[in-house]
Amino acid sequence: MITSEKTNHLVKAFANFSANIVPMAPDQEGAYGGFLSLGKILSQTQGDLISSGLIVIQGISNQDGGVTVTSRLIHVETNEWIECAYTMTPERSGPQAQGAVISYCRRYSLMALLGLSVEQGEDIDTQRDTAAVALRKQPAP
């Protein structure tokens, strides 16, 4: 994570934004359970970001077959900023695989940058994980 030289106005604005943050209910189902879609993340945060004087921009780059999404949170009045980058390599080739990785990176970097969470473990295989926890809790013979 990197930041602008000064961040005091950004930190105050982010504290204001964070006061309204609550865990969100997943709105999509994936291979490992429920997750937050990019659309829900954006629609649920955009108004609070703007009213706090903040915006987020995301850029995409491609290096050595990997996709990097850089998410930057900017304080509008002062141009103070903080950013994080997330890189993944698609498992398959082709534009659909690239698009899936871009969406995945955008969602997770945005969630990390904004301190968002999901109500129930995002992208966790709940059946397998629940079974593993149950096995660990059983007394040894």
Short mmCIF file of N, CA and C in Angstrom, two decimals:
data_model
loop_
_atom_site.label_atom_id
_atom_site.label_comp_id
_atom_site.label_asym_id
_atom_site.label_seq_id
_atom_site.Cartn_x
_atom_site.Cartn_y
_atom_site.Cartn_z
N MET A 1 0.86 -1.16 0.00
CA MET A 1 0.00 0.00 0.00
C MET A 1 0.91 1.23 0.00
N ILE A 2 0.56 2.19 -0.81
CA ILE A 2 1.31 3.44 -0.84
C ILE A 2 0.35 4.60 -0.69
N THR A 3 0.90 5.74 -0.26
CA THR A 3 0.06 6.91 -0.01
C THR A 3 0.73 8.16 -0.56
N SER A 4 -0.07 9.21 -0.64
CA SER A 4 0.48 10.53 -0.94
C SER A 4 1.34 10.96 0.25
N GLU A 5 2.11 12.03 0.06
CA GLU A 5 3.00 12.49 1.12
C GLU A 5 2.23 12.83 2.39
N LYS A 6 1.09 13.49 2.25
CA LYS A 6 0.25 13.84 3.39
C LYS A 6 -1.09 13.12 3.24
N THR A 7 -1.68 12.75 4.38
CA THR A 7 -2.97 12.05 4.33
C THR A 7 -3.94 12.51 5.42
N ASN A 8 -3.62 13.60 6.12
CA ASN A 8 -4.46 13.98 7.26
C ASN A 8 -5.91 14.27 6.89
N HIS A 9 -6.18 14.94 5.77
CA HIS A 9 -7.56 15.20 5.35
C HIS A 9 -8.23 13.91 4.89
N LEU A 10 -7.50 13.08 4.19
CA LEU A 10 -8.02 11.79 3.73
C LEU A 10 -8.42 10.92 4.91
N VAL A 11 -7.58 10.88 5.93
CA VAL A 11 -7.87 10.04 7.10
C VAL A 11 -9.14 10.51 7.80
N LYS A 12 -9.31 11.82 7.95
CA LYS A 12 -10.54 12.35 8.56
C LYS A 12 -11.76 11.99 7.73
N ALA A 13 -11.66 12.14 6.42
CA ALA A 13 -12.79 11.81 5.55
C ALA A 13 -13.07 10.31 5.57
N PHE A 14 -12.02 9.51 5.61
CA PHE A 14 -12.21 8.06 5.65
C PHE A 14 -12.85 7.62 6.97
N ALA A 15 -12.49 8.28 8.06
CA ALA A 15 -13.12 7.97 9.34
C ALA A 15 -14.62 8.26 9.28
N ASN A 16 -15.00 9.35 8.64
CA ASN A 16 -16.41 9.69 8.45
C ASN A 16 -17.10 8.61 7.61
N PHE A 17 -16.46 8.21 6.51
CA PHE A 17 -17.02 7.16 5.66
C PHE A 17 -17.15 5.85 6.43
N SER A 18 -16.12 5.49 7.18
CA SER A 18 -16.10 4.21 7.90
C SER A 18 -17.18 4.10 8.97
N ALA A 19 -17.63 5.23 9.49
CA ALA A 19 -18.67 5.21 10.52
C ALA A 19 -19.96 4.58 10.00
N ASN A 20 -20.16 4.57 8.69
CA ASN A 20 -21.39 4.02 8.10
C ASN A 20 -21.23 2.59 7.59
N ILE A 21 -20.05 2.02 7.73
CA ILE A 21 -19.77 0.70 7.17
C ILE A 21 -20.31 -0.41 8.07
N VAL A 22 -21.08 -1.29 7.49
CA VAL A 22 -21.55 -2.50 8.17
C VAL A 22 -21.31 -3.68 7.23
N PRO A 23 -21.14 -4.89 7.77
CA PRO A 23 -20.98 -6.04 6.88
C PRO A 23 -22.18 -6.16 5.94
N MET A 24 -21.91 -6.51 4.69
CA MET A 24 -22.96 -6.61 3.68
C MET A 24 -23.33 -8.08 3.43
N ALA A 25 -24.58 -8.30 3.10
CA ALA A 25 -25.03 -9.64 2.76
C ALA A 25 -24.58 -9.99 1.34
N PRO A 26 -24.09 -11.21 1.12
CA PRO A 26 -23.70 -11.61 -0.23
C PRO A 26 -24.89 -11.52 -1.17
N ASP A 27 -24.65 -11.15 -2.41
CA ASP A 27 -25.73 -11.07 -3.39
C ASP A 27 -25.50 -12.00 -4.58
N GLN A 28 -24.40 -12.73 -4.58
CA GLN A 28 -24.10 -13.67 -5.66
C GLN A 28 -23.64 -14.99 -5.05
N GLU A 29 -23.84 -16.07 -5.80
CA GLU A 29 -23.37 -17.39 -5.38
C GLU A 29 -22.25 -17.83 -6.29
N GLY A 30 -21.19 -18.35 -5.70
CA GLY A 30 -20.06 -18.86 -6.46
C GLY A 30 -19.72 -20.27 -6.03
N ALA A 31 -18.63 -20.78 -6.54
CA ALA A 31 -18.21 -22.14 -6.25
C ALA A 31 -17.97 -22.36 -4.75
N TYR A 32 -17.60 -21.32 -4.02
CA TYR A 32 -17.28 -21.46 -2.61
C TYR A 32 -18.28 -20.76 -1.70
N GLY A 33 -19.45 -20.45 -2.22
CA GLY A 33 -20.47 -19.81 -1.40
C GLY A 33 -20.79 -18.41 -1.88
N GLY A 34 -21.47 -17.66 -1.02
CA GLY A 34 -21.90 -16.32 -1.38
C GLY A 34 -20.76 -15.33 -1.42
N PHE A 35 -20.91 -14.32 -2.29
CA PHE A 35 -19.92 -13.25 -2.36
C PHE A 35 -20.61 -11.96 -2.76
N LEU A 36 -19.91 -10.86 -2.57
CA LEU A 36 -20.42 -9.55 -2.95
C LEU A 36 -20.05 -9.27 -4.39
N SER A 37 -21.02 -8.88 -5.19
CA SER A 37 -20.73 -8.51 -6.57
C SER A 37 -20.12 -7.11 -6.59
N LEU A 38 -19.40 -6.83 -7.65
CA LEU A 38 -18.81 -5.51 -7.83
C LEU A 38 -19.91 -4.45 -7.85
N GLY A 39 -21.00 -4.74 -8.52
CA GLY A 39 -22.12 -3.80 -8.58
C GLY A 39 -22.67 -3.46 -7.21
N LYS A 40 -22.82 -4.46 -6.34
CA LYS A 40 -23.34 -4.19 -4.99
C LYS A 40 -22.34 -3.36 -4.19
N ILE A 41 -21.06 -3.71 -4.28
CA ILE A 41 -20.05 -2.94 -3.55
C ILE A 41 -20.10 -1.47 -3.97
N LEU A 42 -20.13 -1.24 -5.27
CA LEU A 42 -20.16 0.14 -5.76
C LEU A 42 -21.44 0.86 -5.37
N SER A 43 -22.59 0.20 -5.53
CA SER A 43 -23.86 0.87 -5.22
C SER A 43 -24.01 1.13 -3.72
N GLN A 44 -23.47 0.26 -2.89
CA GLN A 44 -23.59 0.42 -1.44
C GLN A 44 -22.60 1.43 -0.85
N THR A 45 -21.54 1.75 -1.57
CA THR A 45 -20.52 2.65 -1.02
C THR A 45 -20.46 4.01 -1.70
N GLN A 46 -20.91 4.11 -2.93
CA GLN A 46 -20.72 5.33 -3.71
C GLN A 46 -21.28 6.58 -3.04
N GLY A 47 -22.47 6.51 -2.53
CA GLY A 47 -23.08 7.67 -1.89
C GLY A 47 -22.32 8.12 -0.65
N ASP A 48 -21.94 7.16 0.20
CA ASP A 48 -21.20 7.50 1.41
C ASP A 48 -19.81 8.03 1.09
N LEU A 49 -19.18 7.48 0.06
CA LEU A 49 -17.87 8.00 -0.36
C LEU A 49 -17.98 9.46 -0.79
N ILE A 50 -18.92 9.72 -1.68
CA ILE A 50 -19.09 11.07 -2.20
C ILE A 50 -19.44 12.07 -1.09
N SER A 51 -20.35 11.67 -0.20
CA SER A 51 -20.72 12.60 0.88
C SER A 51 -19.58 12.81 1.86
N SER A 52 -18.60 11.91 1.88
CA SER A 52 -17.41 12.08 2.72
C SER A 52 -16.29 12.80 1.99
N GLY A 53 -16.52 13.16 0.73
CA GLY A 53 -15.51 13.87 -0.04
C GLY A 53 -14.45 12.95 -0.62
N LEU A 54 -14.83 11.71 -0.88
CA LEU A 54 -13.89 10.71 -1.38
C LEU A 54 -14.37 10.12 -2.71
N ILE A 55 -13.44 9.70 -3.53
CA ILE A 55 -13.76 8.92 -4.73
C ILE A 55 -12.74 7.79 -4.84
N VAL A 56 -13.11 6.77 -5.58
CA VAL A 56 -12.21 5.65 -5.86
C VAL A 56 -12.07 5.54 -7.37
N ILE A 57 -10.83 5.37 -7.81
CA ILE A 57 -10.59 5.03 -9.21
C ILE A 57 -9.79 3.73 -9.24
N GLN A 58 -10.02 2.95 -10.28
CA GLN A 58 -9.32 1.68 -10.43
C GLN A 58 -8.72 1.61 -11.82
N GLY A 59 -7.46 1.24 -11.89
CA GLY A 59 -6.78 1.08 -13.16
C GLY A 59 -6.31 -0.36 -13.34
N ILE A 60 -6.14 -0.76 -14.58
CA ILE A 60 -5.78 -2.14 -14.91
C ILE A 60 -4.48 -2.13 -15.70
N SER A 61 -3.58 -3.04 -15.37
CA SER A 61 -2.38 -3.24 -16.18
C SER A 61 -2.15 -4.74 -16.33
N ASN A 62 -1.37 -5.09 -17.33
CA ASN A 62 -1.12 -6.49 -17.66
C ASN A 62 0.39 -6.67 -17.81
N GLN A 63 0.96 -7.56 -17.01
CA GLN A 63 2.39 -7.83 -17.09
C GLN A 63 2.62 -9.33 -17.00
N ASP A 64 3.39 -9.84 -17.94
CA ASP A 64 3.77 -11.26 -17.95
C ASP A 64 2.57 -12.19 -17.81
N GLY A 65 1.47 -11.83 -18.44
CA GLY A 65 0.27 -12.67 -18.40
C GLY A 65 -0.60 -12.46 -17.18
N GLY A 66 -0.12 -11.72 -16.19
CA GLY A 66 -0.90 -11.43 -14.99
C GLY A 66 -1.65 -10.13 -15.14
N VAL A 67 -2.71 -10.00 -14.40
CA VAL A 67 -3.53 -8.79 -14.40
C VAL A 67 -3.36 -8.10 -13.05
N THR A 68 -3.08 -6.81 -13.07
CA THR A 68 -2.98 -6.03 -11.84
C THR A 68 -4.05 -4.95 -11.86
N VAL A 69 -4.81 -4.88 -10.79
CA VAL A 69 -5.78 -3.80 -10.60
C VAL A 69 -5.25 -2.93 -9.47
N THR A 70 -5.11 -1.66 -9.74
CA THR A 70 -4.69 -0.69 -8.74
C THR A 70 -5.89 0.16 -8.37
N SER A 71 -6.22 0.16 -7.08
CA SER A 71 -7.36 0.93 -6.58
C SER A 71 -6.83 2.09 -5.76
N ARG A 72 -7.30 3.29 -6.08
CA ARG A 72 -6.85 4.49 -5.39
C ARG A 72 -8.04 5.21 -4.79
N LEU A 73 -7.95 5.49 -3.49
CA LEU A 73 -8.94 6.27 -2.76
C LEU A 73 -8.40 7.69 -2.68
N ILE A 74 -9.18 8.66 -3.15
CA ILE A 74 -8.72 10.04 -3.26
C ILE A 74 -9.64 10.97 -2.47
N HIS A 75 -9.02 11.87 -1.70
CA HIS A 75 -9.76 12.94 -1.05
C HIS A 75 -9.90 14.05 -2.08
N VAL A 76 -11.12 14.37 -2.46
CA VAL A 76 -11.38 15.24 -3.59
C VAL A 76 -10.79 16.65 -3.42
N GLU A 77 -10.95 17.24 -2.26
CA GLU A 77 -10.50 18.62 -2.07
C GLU A 77 -8.98 18.78 -2.05
N THR A 78 -8.27 17.79 -1.54
CA THR A 78 -6.82 17.95 -1.35
C THR A 78 -5.98 17.07 -2.27
N ASN A 79 -6.60 16.15 -2.96
CA ASN A 79 -5.90 15.16 -3.79
C ASN A 79 -4.99 14.25 -2.99
N GLU A 80 -5.19 14.16 -1.68
CA GLU A 80 -4.48 13.16 -0.89
C GLU A 80 -5.03 11.80 -1.29
N TRP A 81 -4.18 10.78 -1.26
CA TRP A 81 -4.61 9.49 -1.76
C TRP A 81 -3.91 8.34 -1.05
N ILE A 82 -4.52 7.19 -1.15
CA ILE A 82 -3.95 5.92 -0.69
C ILE A 82 -4.34 4.89 -1.74
N GLU A 83 -3.43 3.97 -2.04
CA GLU A 83 -3.76 2.98 -3.06
C GLU A 83 -3.20 1.61 -2.71
N CYS A 84 -3.84 0.61 -3.27
CA CYS A 84 -3.36 -0.76 -3.14
C CYS A 84 -3.50 -1.42 -4.51
N ALA A 85 -2.69 -2.44 -4.73
CA ALA A 85 -2.72 -3.16 -6.00
C ALA A 85 -2.89 -4.65 -5.71
N TYR A 86 -3.60 -5.31 -6.61
CA TYR A 86 -3.85 -6.75 -6.49
C TYR A 86 -3.56 -7.37 -7.84
N THR A 87 -2.69 -8.39 -7.85
CA THR A 87 -2.30 -9.05 -9.10
C THR A 87 -2.69 -10.52 -9.06
N MET A 88 -3.23 -10.99 -10.16
CA MET A 88 -3.57 -12.40 -10.34
C MET A 88 -3.23 -12.81 -11.76
N THR A 89 -2.99 -14.10 -11.93
CA THR A 89 -2.79 -14.66 -13.26
C THR A 89 -3.99 -15.54 -13.59
N PRO A 90 -4.64 -15.31 -14.72
CA PRO A 90 -5.79 -16.14 -15.09
C PRO A 90 -5.40 -17.61 -15.22
N GLU A 91 -6.30 -18.50 -14.82
CA GLU A 91 -6.05 -19.94 -14.94
C GLU A 91 -6.14 -20.41 -16.39
N ARG A 92 -6.91 -19.69 -17.20
CA ARG A 92 -7.09 -20.03 -18.61
C ARG A 92 -6.69 -18.83 -19.45
N SER A 93 -6.61 -19.03 -20.74
CA SER A 93 -6.34 -17.90 -21.63
C SER A 93 -7.65 -17.44 -22.26
N GLY A 94 -7.62 -16.26 -22.82
CA GLY A 94 -8.79 -15.72 -23.50
C GLY A 94 -9.38 -14.54 -22.78
N PRO A 95 -10.20 -13.78 -23.49
CA PRO A 95 -10.75 -12.55 -22.92
C PRO A 95 -11.71 -12.78 -21.75
N GLN A 96 -12.47 -13.89 -21.76
CA GLN A 96 -13.39 -14.15 -20.64
C GLN A 96 -12.61 -14.39 -19.35
N ALA A 97 -11.51 -15.14 -19.45
CA ALA A 97 -10.69 -15.40 -18.27
C ALA A 97 -10.05 -14.11 -17.76
N GLN A 98 -9.58 -13.27 -18.68
CA GLN A 98 -9.01 -11.97 -18.28
C GLN A 98 -10.08 -11.12 -17.59
N GLY A 99 -11.27 -11.09 -18.16
CA GLY A 99 -12.35 -10.30 -17.57
C GLY A 99 -12.73 -10.79 -16.19
N ALA A 100 -12.76 -12.10 -16.01
CA ALA A 100 -13.09 -12.66 -14.69
C ALA A 100 -12.05 -12.26 -13.65
N VAL A 101 -10.78 -12.31 -14.03
CA VAL A 101 -9.71 -11.92 -13.10
C VAL A 101 -9.78 -10.43 -12.79
N ILE A 102 -10.07 -9.62 -13.79
CA ILE A 102 -10.19 -8.17 -13.56
C ILE A 102 -11.31 -7.90 -12.56
N SER A 103 -12.48 -8.53 -12.76
CA SER A 103 -13.59 -8.32 -11.83
C SER A 103 -13.24 -8.78 -10.43
N TYR A 104 -12.60 -9.93 -10.33
CA TYR A 104 -12.20 -10.48 -9.03
C TYR A 104 -11.25 -9.52 -8.33
N CYS A 105 -10.22 -9.06 -9.04
CA CYS A 105 -9.24 -8.13 -8.47
C CYS A 105 -9.90 -6.81 -8.08
N ARG A 106 -10.80 -6.33 -8.90
CA ARG A 106 -11.49 -5.07 -8.58
C ARG A 106 -12.28 -5.21 -7.29
N ARG A 107 -13.03 -6.31 -7.16
CA ARG A 107 -13.85 -6.53 -5.97
C ARG A 107 -12.99 -6.60 -4.71
N TYR A 108 -11.98 -7.45 -4.74
CA TYR A 108 -11.20 -7.66 -3.53
C TYR A 108 -10.31 -6.49 -3.18
N SER A 109 -9.74 -5.81 -4.15
CA SER A 109 -8.92 -4.64 -3.81
C SER A 109 -9.80 -3.51 -3.28
N LEU A 110 -10.99 -3.37 -3.83
CA LEU A 110 -11.92 -2.36 -3.35
C LEU A 110 -12.37 -2.67 -1.92
N MET A 111 -12.68 -3.92 -1.65
CA MET A 111 -13.09 -4.31 -0.30
C MET A 111 -11.97 -4.05 0.70
N ALA A 112 -10.74 -4.40 0.34
CA ALA A 112 -9.61 -4.17 1.25
C ALA A 112 -9.37 -2.68 1.46
N LEU A 113 -9.38 -1.93 0.39
CA LEU A 113 -9.13 -0.49 0.47
C LEU A 113 -10.16 0.23 1.33
N LEU A 114 -11.42 -0.18 1.22
CA LEU A 114 -12.50 0.50 1.94
C LEU A 114 -12.84 -0.15 3.28
N GLY A 115 -12.17 -1.24 3.63
CA GLY A 115 -12.44 -1.90 4.90
C GLY A 115 -13.79 -2.58 4.95
N LEU A 116 -14.24 -3.13 3.82
CA LEU A 116 -15.55 -3.77 3.75
C LEU A 116 -15.46 -5.24 4.12
N SER A 117 -16.57 -5.77 4.60
CA SER A 117 -16.64 -7.20 4.90
C SER A 117 -18.02 -7.72 4.51
N VAL A 118 -18.09 -9.03 4.40
CA VAL A 118 -19.34 -9.69 4.06
C VAL A 118 -19.87 -10.37 5.33
N GLU A 119 -21.20 -10.49 5.43
CA GLU A 119 -21.80 -11.05 6.64
C GLU A 119 -21.33 -12.47 6.93
N GLN A 120 -21.24 -13.31 5.91
CA GLN A 120 -20.78 -14.68 6.08
C GLN A 120 -19.58 -14.87 5.19
N GLY A 121 -18.61 -15.65 5.66
CA GLY A 121 -17.33 -15.82 4.99
C GLY A 121 -17.37 -15.81 3.48
N GLU A 122 -16.84 -14.78 2.89
CA GLU A 122 -16.83 -14.63 1.45
C GLU A 122 -15.89 -15.64 0.81
N ASP A 123 -16.38 -16.30 -0.22
CA ASP A 123 -15.60 -17.27 -0.98
C ASP A 123 -15.00 -18.36 -0.10
N ILE A 124 -15.72 -18.75 0.92
CA ILE A 124 -15.28 -19.85 1.76
C ILE A 124 -16.15 -21.06 1.44
N ASP A 125 -15.52 -22.21 1.31
CA ASP A 125 -16.27 -23.44 1.09
C ASP A 125 -16.83 -23.87 2.44
N THR A 126 -18.05 -23.39 2.74
CA THR A 126 -18.60 -23.57 4.08
C THR A 126 -18.83 -25.03 4.44
N GLN A 127 -19.22 -25.87 3.49
CA GLN A 127 -19.41 -27.29 3.81
C GLN A 127 -18.09 -27.93 4.19
N ARG A 128 -17.06 -27.72 3.40
CA ARG A 128 -15.76 -28.33 3.68
C ARG A 128 -15.16 -27.73 4.94
N ASP A 129 -15.22 -26.41 5.11
CA ASP A 129 -14.64 -25.78 6.28
C ASP A 129 -15.38 -26.16 7.55
N THR A 130 -16.71 -26.26 7.51
CA THR A 130 -17.49 -26.66 8.67
C THR A 130 -17.14 -28.09 9.06
N ALA A 131 -17.00 -28.97 8.08
CA ALA A 131 -16.63 -30.35 8.37
C ALA A 131 -15.23 -30.43 8.98
N ALA A 132 -14.29 -29.62 8.49
CA ALA A 132 -12.93 -29.62 9.03
C ALA A 132 -12.92 -29.13 10.47
N VAL A 133 -13.71 -28.10 10.79
CA VAL A 133 -13.78 -27.60 12.15
C VAL A 133 -14.39 -28.65 13.06
N ALA A 134 -15.44 -29.35 12.60
CA ALA A 134 -16.07 -30.39 13.39
C ALA A 134 -15.09 -31.51 13.70
N LEU A 135 -14.28 -31.90 12.72
CA LEU A 135 -13.27 -32.95 12.94
C LEU A 135 -12.25 -32.52 13.99
N ARG A 136 -11.82 -31.28 13.94
CA ARG A 136 -10.83 -30.79 14.91
C ARG A 136 -11.40 -30.75 16.33
N LYS A 137 -12.71 -30.55 16.47
CA LYS A 137 -13.32 -30.44 17.78
C LYS A 137 -13.58 -31.79 18.43
N GLN A 138 -13.55 -32.88 17.64
CA GLN A 138 -13.81 -34.20 18.20
C GLN A 138 -12.64 -34.63 19.08
N PRO A 139 -12.94 -35.26 20.22
CA PRO A 139 -11.85 -35.72 21.10
C PRO A 139 -11.06 -36.85 20.42
N ALA A 140 -9.79 -36.86 20.71
CA ALA A 140 -8.94 -37.92 20.14
C ALA A 140 -9.29 -39.25 20.78
N PRO A 141 -9.26 -40.37 20.01
CA PRO A 141 -9.60 -41.69 20.59
C PRO A 141 -8.57 -42.16 21.61
#
